[in-house]
Amino acid sequence: GQQLNQSPQSMFIQEGEDVSMNCTSSSIFNTWLWYKQDPGEGPVLLIALYKAGELTSNGRLTAQFGITRKDSFLNISASIPSDVGIYFCAGPPPGAAGNKLTFGGGTRVLVKP
Amino acid sequence: GAVVSQHPSWVICKSGTSVKIECRSLDFQATTMFWYRQFPKQSLMLMATSNEGSKATYEQGVEKDKFLINHASLTLSTLTVTSAHPEDSSFYICSAKTGTVYGYTFGSGTRLTVV
């Protein structure tokens, strides 16, 4: 079953705002991956984290690998309309064979009306 | 680099017929590919791991006779939904390992509608 919990499930953004979302697990993960999925498309990798405490940026995106290895955060600074989409955290679950990924439930980012 | 092409992007079929979805790695060889299913407003659920030259490994609850996977070459995996029914309507996405550490590239997905 799903082992990654994302929050919030959805959020509204206004252009220029900073947004944050997180992903938690009851188990230790050794790798955290953040993906974005646009409607009708497959997920695209945004940031990959491999070490506890690691802080990595990709343009306006910043993600951190939690020190307990049970959580990760993704921040988007100065949001723009094209940031709308679904953001997923993912990682290989503990003991998983074949390097398969488990996905969180996703955070849906919408534009504030 | 590391492009995965999925075809078709959408398909409508009649109940009882079979549909084949292709996943190709265009500029790299993929010994392992993964097939996911995604329902509206839900996350990706792994269906099976496709290994080149061997049988696919299915996740618990996924009918192997219903969802046939063939990975006959290092650049192509196919998913065939056999005897499709309306409840099989979903968004199917493949991904391939690129060979780098946790490098996974996803296809653009296939929207299957069974009528």
PDB file of C-alpha atoms in Angstrom:
ATOM      1  CA  GLY A   1       0.000   0.000   0.000  1.00  0.00           C
ATOM      2  CA  GLN A   2       0.902   3.643  -0.224  1.00  0.00           C
ATOM      3  CA  GLN A   3       3.615   4.609   2.274  1.00  0.00           C
ATOM      4  CA  LEU A   4       4.113   8.276   1.446  1.00  0.00           C
ATOM      5  CA  ASN A   5       1.708  10.920   2.761  1.00  0.00           C
ATOM      6  CA  GLN A   6       1.660  14.295   1.099  1.00  0.00           C
ATOM      7  CA  SER A   7       0.169  17.502   2.410  1.00  0.00           C
ATOM      8  CA  PRO A   8      -1.632  19.558   1.612  1.00  0.00           C
ATOM      9  CA  GLN A   9      -3.727  17.552  -0.821  1.00  0.00           C
ATOM     10  CA  SER A  10      -4.427  20.734  -2.744  1.00  0.00           C
ATOM     11  CA  MET A  11      -3.608  24.397  -2.553  1.00  0.00           C
ATOM     12  CA  PHE A  12      -4.402  27.608  -4.351  1.00  0.00           C
ATOM     13  CA  ILE A  13      -1.615  29.920  -5.368  1.00  0.00           C
ATOM     14  CA  GLN A  14      -1.531  33.526  -6.373  1.00  0.00           C
ATOM     15  CA  GLU A  15       1.173  34.642  -8.723  1.00  0.00           C
ATOM     16  CA  GLY A  16       4.242  35.729  -6.815  1.00  0.00           C
ATOM     17  CA  GLU A  17       3.496  33.724  -3.694  1.00  0.00           C
ATOM     18  CA  ASP A  18       5.845  31.169  -2.163  1.00  0.00           C
ATOM     19  CA  VAL A  19       4.338  27.733  -1.619  1.00  0.00           C
ATOM     20  CA  SER A  20       5.404  24.749   0.424  1.00  0.00           C
ATOM     21  CA  MET A  21       4.401  21.129   0.501  1.00  0.00           C
ATOM     22  CA  ASN A  22       5.709  18.115   2.316  1.00  0.00           C
ATOM     23  CA  CYS A  23       5.892  14.376   2.211  1.00  0.00           C
ATOM     24  CA  THR A  24       6.144  12.061   5.183  1.00  0.00           C
ATOM     25  CA  SER A  25       6.596   8.369   5.716  1.00  0.00           C
ATOM     26  CA  SER A  26       6.477   5.999   8.652  1.00  0.00           C
ATOM     27  CA  SER A  27       9.513   4.265   7.168  1.00  0.00           C
ATOM     28  CA  ILE A  28      12.982   5.517   6.360  1.00  0.00           C
ATOM     29  CA  PHE A  29      13.612   6.348   2.729  1.00  0.00           C
ATOM     30  CA  ASN A  30      17.107   6.602   1.319  1.00  0.00           C
ATOM     31  CA  THR A  31      16.086   8.592  -1.734  1.00  0.00           C
ATOM     32  CA  TRP A  32      13.411  11.210  -2.239  1.00  0.00           C
ATOM     33  CA  LEU A  33      12.255  12.276  -5.669  1.00  0.00           C
ATOM     34  CA  TRP A  34       9.927  15.142  -6.501  1.00  0.00           C
ATOM     35  CA  TYR A  35       7.914  15.054  -9.727  1.00  0.00           C
ATOM     36  CA  LYS A  36       5.459  17.391 -11.401  1.00  0.00           C
ATOM     37  CA  GLN A  37       2.613  16.113 -13.553  1.00  0.00           C
ATOM     38  CA  ASP A  38       0.724  18.333 -15.953  1.00  0.00           C
ATOM     39  CA  PRO A  39      -2.789  17.312 -17.073  1.00  0.00           C
ATOM     40  CA  GLY A  40      -2.724  14.408 -19.506  1.00  0.00           C
ATOM     41  CA  GLU A  41       1.035  13.974 -19.238  1.00  0.00           C
ATOM     42  CA  GLY A  42       3.475  11.738 -17.429  1.00  0.00           C
ATOM     43  CA  PRO A  43       5.430  12.958 -14.396  1.00  0.00           C
ATOM     44  CA  VAL A  44       8.622  14.933 -14.920  1.00  0.00           C
ATOM     45  CA  LEU A  45      11.449  14.804 -12.395  1.00  0.00           C
ATOM     46  CA  LEU A  46      12.076  18.102 -10.627  1.00  0.00           C
ATOM     47  CA  ILE A  47      14.578  17.296  -7.899  1.00  0.00           C
ATOM     48  CA  ALA A  48      16.290  14.168  -6.581  1.00  0.00           C
ATOM     49  CA  LEU A  49      17.624  13.923  -3.019  1.00  0.00           C
ATOM     50  CA  TYR A  50      20.020  11.238  -1.898  1.00  0.00           C
ATOM     51  CA  LYS A  51      21.343  12.213   1.532  1.00  0.00           C
ATOM     52  CA  ALA A  52      19.710  13.103   4.853  1.00  0.00           C
ATOM     53  CA  GLY A  53      19.796  16.859   5.384  1.00  0.00           C
ATOM     54  CA  GLU A  54      20.470  17.555   1.722  1.00  0.00           C
ATOM     55  CA  LEU A  55      19.061  20.801   0.371  1.00  0.00           C
ATOM     56  CA  THR A  56      18.867  21.057  -3.400  1.00  0.00           C
ATOM     57  CA  SER A  57      17.562  23.764  -5.692  1.00  0.00           C
ATOM     58  CA  ASN A  58      16.361  23.748  -9.264  1.00  0.00           C
ATOM     59  CA  GLY A  59      15.537  27.285 -10.319  1.00  0.00           C
ATOM     60  CA  ARG A  60      12.680  28.499  -8.134  1.00  0.00           C
ATOM     61  CA  LEU A  61      12.272  25.059  -6.597  1.00  0.00           C
ATOM     62  CA  THR A  62      14.022  23.953  -3.433  1.00  0.00           C
ATOM     63  CA  ALA A  63      13.693  20.560  -1.803  1.00  0.00           C
ATOM     64  CA  GLN A  64      15.113  19.154   1.393  1.00  0.00           C
ATOM     65  CA  PHE A  65      15.719  15.598   2.548  1.00  0.00           C
ATOM     66  CA  GLY A  66      14.629  15.500   6.177  1.00  0.00           C
ATOM     67  CA  ILE A  67      17.242  14.641   8.764  1.00  0.00           C
ATOM     68  CA  THR A  68      15.158  11.737  10.079  1.00  0.00           C
ATOM     69  CA  ARG A  69      14.944  10.369   6.521  1.00  0.00           C
ATOM     70  CA  LYS A  70      11.194  10.105   7.006  1.00  0.00           C
ATOM     71  CA  ASP A  71      10.213  13.343   5.368  1.00  0.00           C
ATOM     72  CA  SER A  72      10.957  15.781   2.598  1.00  0.00           C
ATOM     73  CA  PHE A  73       9.840  19.281   1.695  1.00  0.00           C
ATOM     74  CA  LEU A  74       9.396  21.090  -1.588  1.00  0.00           C
ATOM     75  CA  ASN A  75       9.203  24.858  -1.819  1.00  0.00           C
ATOM     76  CA  ILE A  76       8.314  26.940  -4.838  1.00  0.00           C
ATOM     77  CA  SER A  77       9.295  30.575  -4.666  1.00  0.00           C
ATOM     78  CA  ALA A  78       7.572  33.392  -6.541  1.00  0.00           C
ATOM     79  CA  SER A  79       4.992  31.115  -8.123  1.00  0.00           C
ATOM     80  CA  ILE A  80       3.870  31.657 -11.696  1.00  0.00           C
ATOM     81  CA  PRO A  81       0.806  30.319 -13.516  1.00  0.00           C
ATOM     82  CA  SER A  82       2.705  27.435 -15.099  1.00  0.00           C
ATOM     83  CA  ASP A  83       3.456  26.059 -11.638  1.00  0.00           C
ATOM     84  CA  VAL A  84      -0.084  24.703 -11.674  1.00  0.00           C
ATOM     85  CA  GLY A  85      -0.122  20.917 -11.714  1.00  0.00           C
ATOM     86  CA  ILE A  86       0.208  17.947  -9.416  1.00  0.00           C
ATOM     87  CA  TYR A  87       3.385  17.501  -7.433  1.00  0.00           C
ATOM     88  CA  PHE A  88       4.331  14.014  -6.305  1.00  0.00           C
ATOM     89  CA  CYS A  89       6.993  12.818  -3.964  1.00  0.00           C
ATOM     90  CA  ALA A  90       8.342   9.353  -4.661  1.00  0.00           C
ATOM     91  CA  GLY A  91      11.012   6.990  -3.552  1.00  0.00           C
ATOM     92  CA  PRO A  92      12.015   3.364  -3.504  1.00  0.00           C
ATOM     93  CA  PRO A  93      10.339   1.848  -0.427  1.00  0.00           C
ATOM     94  CA  PRO A  94      12.532   0.118   2.128  1.00  0.00           C
ATOM     95  CA  GLY A  95      13.501  -3.330   1.017  1.00  0.00           C
ATOM     96  CA  ALA A  96      11.939  -2.912  -2.407  1.00  0.00           C
ATOM     97  CA  ALA A  97      13.326  -5.138  -5.125  1.00  0.00           C
ATOM     98  CA  GLY A  98      13.965  -3.888  -8.609  1.00  0.00           C
ATOM     99  CA  ASN A  99      14.189  -0.212  -7.648  1.00  0.00           C
ATOM    100  CA  LYS A 100      10.480   0.326  -8.103  1.00  0.00           C
ATOM    101  CA  LEU A 101       9.039   3.603  -6.858  1.00  0.00           C
ATOM    102  CA  THR A 102       6.236   4.373  -4.455  1.00  0.00           C
ATOM    103  CA  PHE A 103       4.379   7.623  -5.064  1.00  0.00           C
ATOM    104  CA  GLY A 104       2.718   9.902  -2.573  1.00  0.00           C
ATOM    105  CA  GLY A 105      -0.884  10.934  -3.088  1.00  0.00           C
ATOM    106  CA  GLY A 106       0.130  14.217  -4.682  1.00  0.00           C
ATOM    107  CA  THR A 107      -0.389  17.890  -3.959  1.00  0.00           C
ATOM    108  CA  ARG A 108      -2.611  19.588  -6.492  1.00  0.00           C
ATOM    109  CA  VAL A 109      -1.592  23.202  -7.092  1.00  0.00           C
ATOM    110  CA  LEU A 110      -4.321  25.406  -8.497  1.00  0.00           C
ATOM    111  CA  VAL A 111      -4.565  29.073  -9.362  1.00  0.00           C
ATOM    112  CA  LYS A 112      -6.515  31.247  -6.975  1.00  0.00           C
ATOM    113  CA  PRO A 113      -9.625  32.491  -8.767  1.00  0.00           C
TER     114      PRO A 113
ATOM    115  CA  GLY B   1      18.481  12.607 -23.676  1.00  0.00           C
ATOM    116  CA  ALA B   2      16.562   9.822 -21.889  1.00  0.00           C
ATOM    117  CA  VAL B   3      13.302  10.136 -23.770  1.00  0.00           C
ATOM    118  CA  VAL B   4      10.489   7.636 -23.361  1.00  0.00           C
ATOM    119  CA  SER B   5       7.824   7.557 -26.040  1.00  0.00           C
ATOM    120  CA  GLN B   6       4.428   6.070 -25.267  1.00  0.00           C
ATOM    121  CA  HIS B   7       1.868   5.262 -27.920  1.00  0.00           C
ATOM    122  CA  PRO B   8      -0.995   5.778 -28.413  1.00  0.00           C
ATOM    123  CA  SER B   9      -1.681   8.848 -26.315  1.00  0.00           C
ATOM    124  CA  TRP B  10      -5.347   7.970 -26.211  1.00  0.00           C
ATOM    125  CA  VAL B  11      -7.514   5.100 -27.370  1.00  0.00           C
ATOM    126  CA  ILE B  12     -11.198   4.241 -27.288  1.00  0.00           C
ATOM    127  CA  CYS B  13     -12.170   0.617 -27.628  1.00  0.00           C
ATOM    128  CA  LYS B  14     -15.252  -1.522 -27.337  1.00  0.00           C
ATOM    129  CA  SER B  15     -15.862  -3.789 -24.385  1.00  0.00           C
ATOM    130  CA  GLY B  16     -14.374  -7.224 -24.942  1.00  0.00           C
ATOM    131  CA  THR B  17     -11.626  -6.138 -27.286  1.00  0.00           C
ATOM    132  CA  SER B  18      -7.904  -5.959 -26.520  1.00  0.00           C
ATOM    133  CA  VAL B  19      -5.704  -2.902 -26.633  1.00  0.00           C
ATOM    134  CA  LYS B  20      -1.930  -2.723 -26.882  1.00  0.00           C
ATOM    135  CA  ILE B  21       0.098   0.181 -25.504  1.00  0.00           C
ATOM    136  CA  GLU B  22       3.741   0.647 -26.465  1.00  0.00           C
ATOM    137  CA  CYS B  23       6.540   2.170 -24.432  1.00  0.00           C
ATOM    138  CA  ARG B  24       9.832   2.886 -26.176  1.00  0.00           C
ATOM    139  CA  SER B  25      13.099   4.244 -24.892  1.00  0.00           C
ATOM    140  CA  LEU B  26      14.324   6.406 -27.756  1.00  0.00           C
ATOM    141  CA  ASP B  27      17.932   7.177 -26.963  1.00  0.00           C
ATOM    142  CA  PHE B  28      18.925   4.650 -24.346  1.00  0.00           C
ATOM    143  CA  GLN B  29      18.523   1.003 -23.555  1.00  0.00           C
ATOM    144  CA  ALA B  30      16.129   0.083 -20.780  1.00  0.00           C
ATOM    145  CA  THR B  31      16.448  -3.327 -19.201  1.00  0.00           C
ATOM    146  CA  THR B  32      13.704  -2.418 -16.761  1.00  0.00           C
ATOM    147  CA  MET B  33      10.460  -0.604 -17.444  1.00  0.00           C
ATOM    148  CA  PHE B  34       7.508   0.008 -15.175  1.00  0.00           C
ATOM    149  CA  TRP B  35       3.795   0.234 -15.898  1.00  0.00           C
ATOM    150  CA  TYR B  36       1.513   2.414 -13.784  1.00  0.00           C
ATOM    151  CA  ARG B  37      -2.182   3.072 -13.699  1.00  0.00           C
ATOM    152  CA  GLN B  38      -3.683   6.357 -12.592  1.00  0.00           C
ATOM    153  CA  PHE B  39      -7.339   7.069 -11.882  1.00  0.00           C
ATOM    154  CA  PRO B  40      -8.640  10.645 -11.991  1.00  0.00           C
ATOM    155  CA  LYS B  41      -7.337  12.779  -9.138  1.00  0.00           C
ATOM    156  CA  GLN B  42      -5.362   9.886  -7.745  1.00  0.00           C
ATOM    157  CA  SER B  43      -1.720   8.942  -7.565  1.00  0.00           C
ATOM    158  CA  LEU B  44       0.218   6.541  -9.739  1.00  0.00           C
ATOM    159  CA  MET B  45      -0.163   2.920  -8.780  1.00  0.00           C
ATOM    160  CA  LEU B  46       2.516   0.512  -9.926  1.00  0.00           C
ATOM    161  CA  MET B  47       1.051  -2.395 -11.858  1.00  0.00           C
ATOM    162  CA  ALA B  48       4.122  -4.336 -12.890  1.00  0.00           C
ATOM    163  CA  THR B  49       7.838  -4.289 -13.500  1.00  0.00           C
ATOM    164  CA  SER B  50       8.837  -5.285 -17.006  1.00  0.00           C
ATOM    165  CA  ASN B  51      12.226  -6.925 -17.427  1.00  0.00           C
ATOM    166  CA  GLU B  52      13.844  -7.389 -20.814  1.00  0.00           C
ATOM    167  CA  GLY B  53      13.982 -11.032 -21.785  1.00  0.00           C
ATOM    168  CA  SER B  54      12.088 -12.342 -18.778  1.00  0.00           C
ATOM    169  CA  LYS B  55       8.626 -12.423 -17.298  1.00  0.00           C
ATOM    170  CA  ALA B  56       7.153  -9.314 -15.804  1.00  0.00           C
ATOM    171  CA  THR B  57       6.708  -9.009 -12.055  1.00  0.00           C
ATOM    172  CA  TYR B  58       3.170  -8.003 -11.147  1.00  0.00           C
ATOM    173  CA  GLU B  59       2.088  -6.131  -8.055  1.00  0.00           C
ATOM    174  CA  GLN B  60      -0.363  -7.745  -5.704  1.00  0.00           C
ATOM    175  CA  GLY B  61      -3.902  -7.583  -7.008  1.00  0.00           C
ATOM    176  CA  VAL B  62      -2.955  -7.020 -10.658  1.00  0.00           C
ATOM    177  CA  GLU B  63      -4.222  -9.771 -12.949  1.00  0.00           C
ATOM    178  CA  LYS B  64      -1.349 -10.954 -15.104  1.00  0.00           C
ATOM    179  CA  ASP B  65      -3.693 -12.589 -17.608  1.00  0.00           C
ATOM    180  CA  LYS B  66      -5.616  -9.370 -17.949  1.00  0.00           C
ATOM    181  CA  PHE B  67      -2.621  -7.075 -18.350  1.00  0.00           C
ATOM    182  CA  LEU B  68      -0.094  -8.821 -20.573  1.00  0.00           C
ATOM    183  CA  ILE B  69       3.382  -7.326 -20.579  1.00  0.00           C
ATOM    184  CA  ASN B  70       6.056  -8.101 -23.125  1.00  0.00           C
ATOM    185  CA  HIS B  71       9.574  -6.665 -23.010  1.00  0.00           C
ATOM    186  CA  ALA B  72      11.174  -8.335 -25.982  1.00  0.00           C
ATOM    187  CA  SER B  73      13.905  -5.789 -26.656  1.00  0.00           C
ATOM    188  CA  LEU B  74      15.980  -3.278 -24.745  1.00  0.00           C
ATOM    189  CA  THR B  75      13.949  -0.396 -26.125  1.00  0.00           C
ATOM    190  CA  LEU B  76      10.366  -1.645 -26.173  1.00  0.00           C
ATOM    191  CA  SER B  77       7.855  -2.838 -23.621  1.00  0.00           C
ATOM    192  CA  THR B  78       4.194  -3.384 -24.426  1.00  0.00           C
ATOM    193  CA  LEU B  79       1.143  -3.594 -22.198  1.00  0.00           C
ATOM    194  CA  THR B  80      -1.895  -5.362 -23.641  1.00  0.00           C
ATOM    195  CA  VAL B  81      -5.204  -4.936 -21.865  1.00  0.00           C
ATOM    196  CA  THR B  82      -7.111  -8.068 -22.810  1.00  0.00           C
ATOM    197  CA  SER B  83     -10.885  -8.324 -22.990  1.00  0.00           C
ATOM    198  CA  ALA B  84     -11.191  -4.737 -21.854  1.00  0.00           C
ATOM    199  CA  HIS B  85     -14.154  -3.609 -19.774  1.00  0.00           C
ATOM    200  CA  PRO B  86     -15.302  -0.121 -18.792  1.00  0.00           C
ATOM    201  CA  GLU B  87     -13.643  -0.474 -15.377  1.00  0.00           C
ATOM    202  CA  ASP B  88     -10.297  -0.785 -17.180  1.00  0.00           C
ATOM    203  CA  SER B  89     -10.697   2.793 -18.396  1.00  0.00           C
ATOM    204  CA  SER B  90      -7.807   4.716 -16.903  1.00  0.00           C
ATOM    205  CA  PHE B  91      -4.588   6.604 -17.602  1.00  0.00           C
ATOM    206  CA  TYR B  92      -1.705   4.184 -18.125  1.00  0.00           C
ATOM    207  CA  ILE B  93       1.872   5.451 -17.809  1.00  0.00           C
ATOM    208  CA  CYS B  94       5.156   3.689 -18.406  1.00  0.00           C
ATOM    209  CA  SER B  95       8.591   4.595 -17.144  1.00  0.00           C
ATOM    210  CA  ALA B  96      12.073   3.353 -17.818  1.00  0.00           C
ATOM    211  CA  LYS B  97      15.246   3.309 -15.801  1.00  0.00           C
ATOM    212  CA  THR B  98      17.875   5.333 -17.592  1.00  0.00           C
ATOM    213  CA  GLY B  99      20.834   3.631 -16.014  1.00  0.00           C
ATOM    214  CA  THR B 100      21.790   6.549 -13.781  1.00  0.00           C
ATOM    215  CA  VAL B 101      21.154   6.406 -10.049  1.00  0.00           C
ATOM    216  CA  TYR B 102      17.380   6.479  -9.712  1.00  0.00           C
ATOM    217  CA  GLY B 103      17.028   7.945 -13.142  1.00  0.00           C
ATOM    218  CA  TYR B 104      13.479   7.231 -14.188  1.00  0.00           C
ATOM    219  CA  THR B 105      11.933   8.804 -17.237  1.00  0.00           C
ATOM    220  CA  PHE B 106       8.206   8.630 -17.770  1.00  0.00           C
ATOM    221  CA  GLY B 107       6.208   8.355 -20.946  1.00  0.00           C
ATOM    222  CA  SER B 108       3.444  10.843 -21.633  1.00  0.00           C
ATOM    223  CA  GLY B 109       0.728   8.346 -20.782  1.00  0.00           C
ATOM    224  CA  THR B 110      -2.150   6.654 -22.588  1.00  0.00           C
ATOM    225  CA  ARG B 111      -5.764   7.496 -21.856  1.00  0.00           C
ATOM    226  CA  LEU B 112      -7.813   4.329 -22.334  1.00  0.00           C
ATOM    227  CA  THR B 113     -11.575   4.572 -22.563  1.00  0.00           C
ATOM    228  CA  VAL B 114     -13.571   1.373 -22.868  1.00  0.00           C
ATOM    229  CA  VAL B 115     -17.140   1.799 -24.078  1.00  0.00           C
TER     230      VAL B 115
END
